[in-house]
Amino acid sequence: MKTLAQIPLNQKTKILGIAESELKPKLLEMGLYTGKEVEVLFKAPFGDPIAVDISGYVLSMRLSEAILIEVE
């Protein structure tokens, strides 16, 4: 399983699913749902946090959140 945390900079990918957790409803509310295309725009020097483009807006998230998102 590949997660959003493992995607290199400037690469687009599609979301395959989100792991069951208490954060899942919030991630869905932010537009991270199955089939959605996302692009990793920025990674902080030590890798945390990251910024992703979702339908034209930039979302910053921790690696602990990005690990929950399974991608192609």
Short mmCIF file of C-alpha atoms in Angstrom, two decimals:
data_model
loop_
_atom_site.label_atom_id
_atom_site.label_comp_id
_atom_site.label_asym_id
_atom_site.label_seq_id
_atom_site.Cartn_x
_atom_site.Cartn_y
_atom_site.Cartn_z
CA MET A 1 0.00 0.00 0.00
CA LYS A 2 1.36 3.41 -1.01
CA THR A 3 0.33 6.46 1.02
CA LEU A 4 0.19 10.17 0.30
CA ALA A 5 3.18 10.63 2.62
CA GLN A 6 5.35 8.62 0.17
CA ILE A 7 4.54 10.61 -2.98
CA PRO A 8 7.43 12.75 -4.30
CA LEU A 9 7.14 16.50 -4.92
CA ASN A 10 5.18 17.73 -7.95
CA GLN A 11 3.66 14.34 -8.64
CA LYS A 12 -0.06 13.89 -9.15
CA THR A 13 -1.86 10.80 -7.88
CA LYS A 14 -5.38 9.56 -7.18
CA ILE A 15 -6.78 8.67 -3.80
CA LEU A 16 -7.79 5.02 -3.48
CA GLY A 17 -9.12 5.20 0.07
CA ILE A 18 -8.71 6.48 3.60
CA ALA A 19 -7.90 4.24 6.55
CA GLU A 20 -10.46 4.00 9.32
CA SER A 21 -9.56 6.47 12.06
CA GLU A 22 -11.10 9.31 14.02
CA LEU A 23 -9.62 11.70 11.42
CA LYS A 24 -11.41 10.10 8.45
CA PRO A 25 -14.55 12.32 8.64
CA LYS A 26 -12.42 15.48 8.76
CA LEU A 27 -10.29 14.35 5.80
CA LEU A 28 -13.45 13.65 3.80
CA GLU A 29 -14.82 17.12 4.69
CA MET A 30 -11.59 18.65 3.35
CA GLY A 31 -12.18 17.03 -0.05
CA LEU A 32 -9.94 13.99 0.29
CA TYR A 33 -12.12 11.20 -1.03
CA THR A 34 -11.75 8.16 -3.29
CA GLY A 35 -11.02 9.05 -6.92
CA LYS A 36 -9.88 12.59 -6.18
CA GLU A 37 -6.63 13.70 -7.84
CA VAL A 38 -4.06 15.38 -5.57
CA GLU A 39 -0.58 16.79 -6.14
CA VAL A 40 2.18 17.12 -3.55
CA LEU A 41 3.41 20.73 -3.72
CA PHE A 42 5.73 21.10 -0.73
CA LYS A 43 7.51 19.08 1.93
CA ALA A 44 9.12 20.75 4.92
CA PRO A 45 12.88 20.18 5.42
CA PHE A 46 12.34 17.22 7.75
CA GLY A 47 9.31 16.01 5.75
CA ASP A 48 6.59 17.23 8.09
CA PRO A 49 4.24 18.93 7.25
CA ILE A 50 3.43 18.57 3.55
CA ALA A 51 1.21 20.71 1.31
CA VAL A 52 -1.05 19.20 -1.36
CA ASP A 53 -3.19 20.71 -4.11
CA ILE A 54 -6.78 19.47 -4.07
CA SER A 55 -9.03 20.94 -6.77
CA GLY A 56 -7.21 24.26 -6.79
CA TYR A 57 -6.74 24.83 -3.07
CA VAL A 58 -3.70 24.05 -0.98
CA LEU A 59 -4.06 21.88 2.10
CA SER A 60 -1.28 21.50 4.65
CA MET A 61 -1.22 18.27 6.63
CA ARG A 62 0.97 16.31 9.00
CA LEU A 63 2.63 13.10 7.88
CA SER A 64 0.57 11.25 10.49
CA GLU A 65 -2.52 12.35 8.53
CA ALA A 66 -1.02 11.71 5.08
CA ILE A 67 -0.17 8.13 6.08
CA LEU A 68 -3.90 7.43 6.40
CA ILE A 69 -4.52 8.23 2.72
CA GLU A 70 -3.92 5.34 0.30
CA VAL A 71 -2.98 6.41 -3.25
CA GLU A 72 -2.13 4.81 -6.62
#
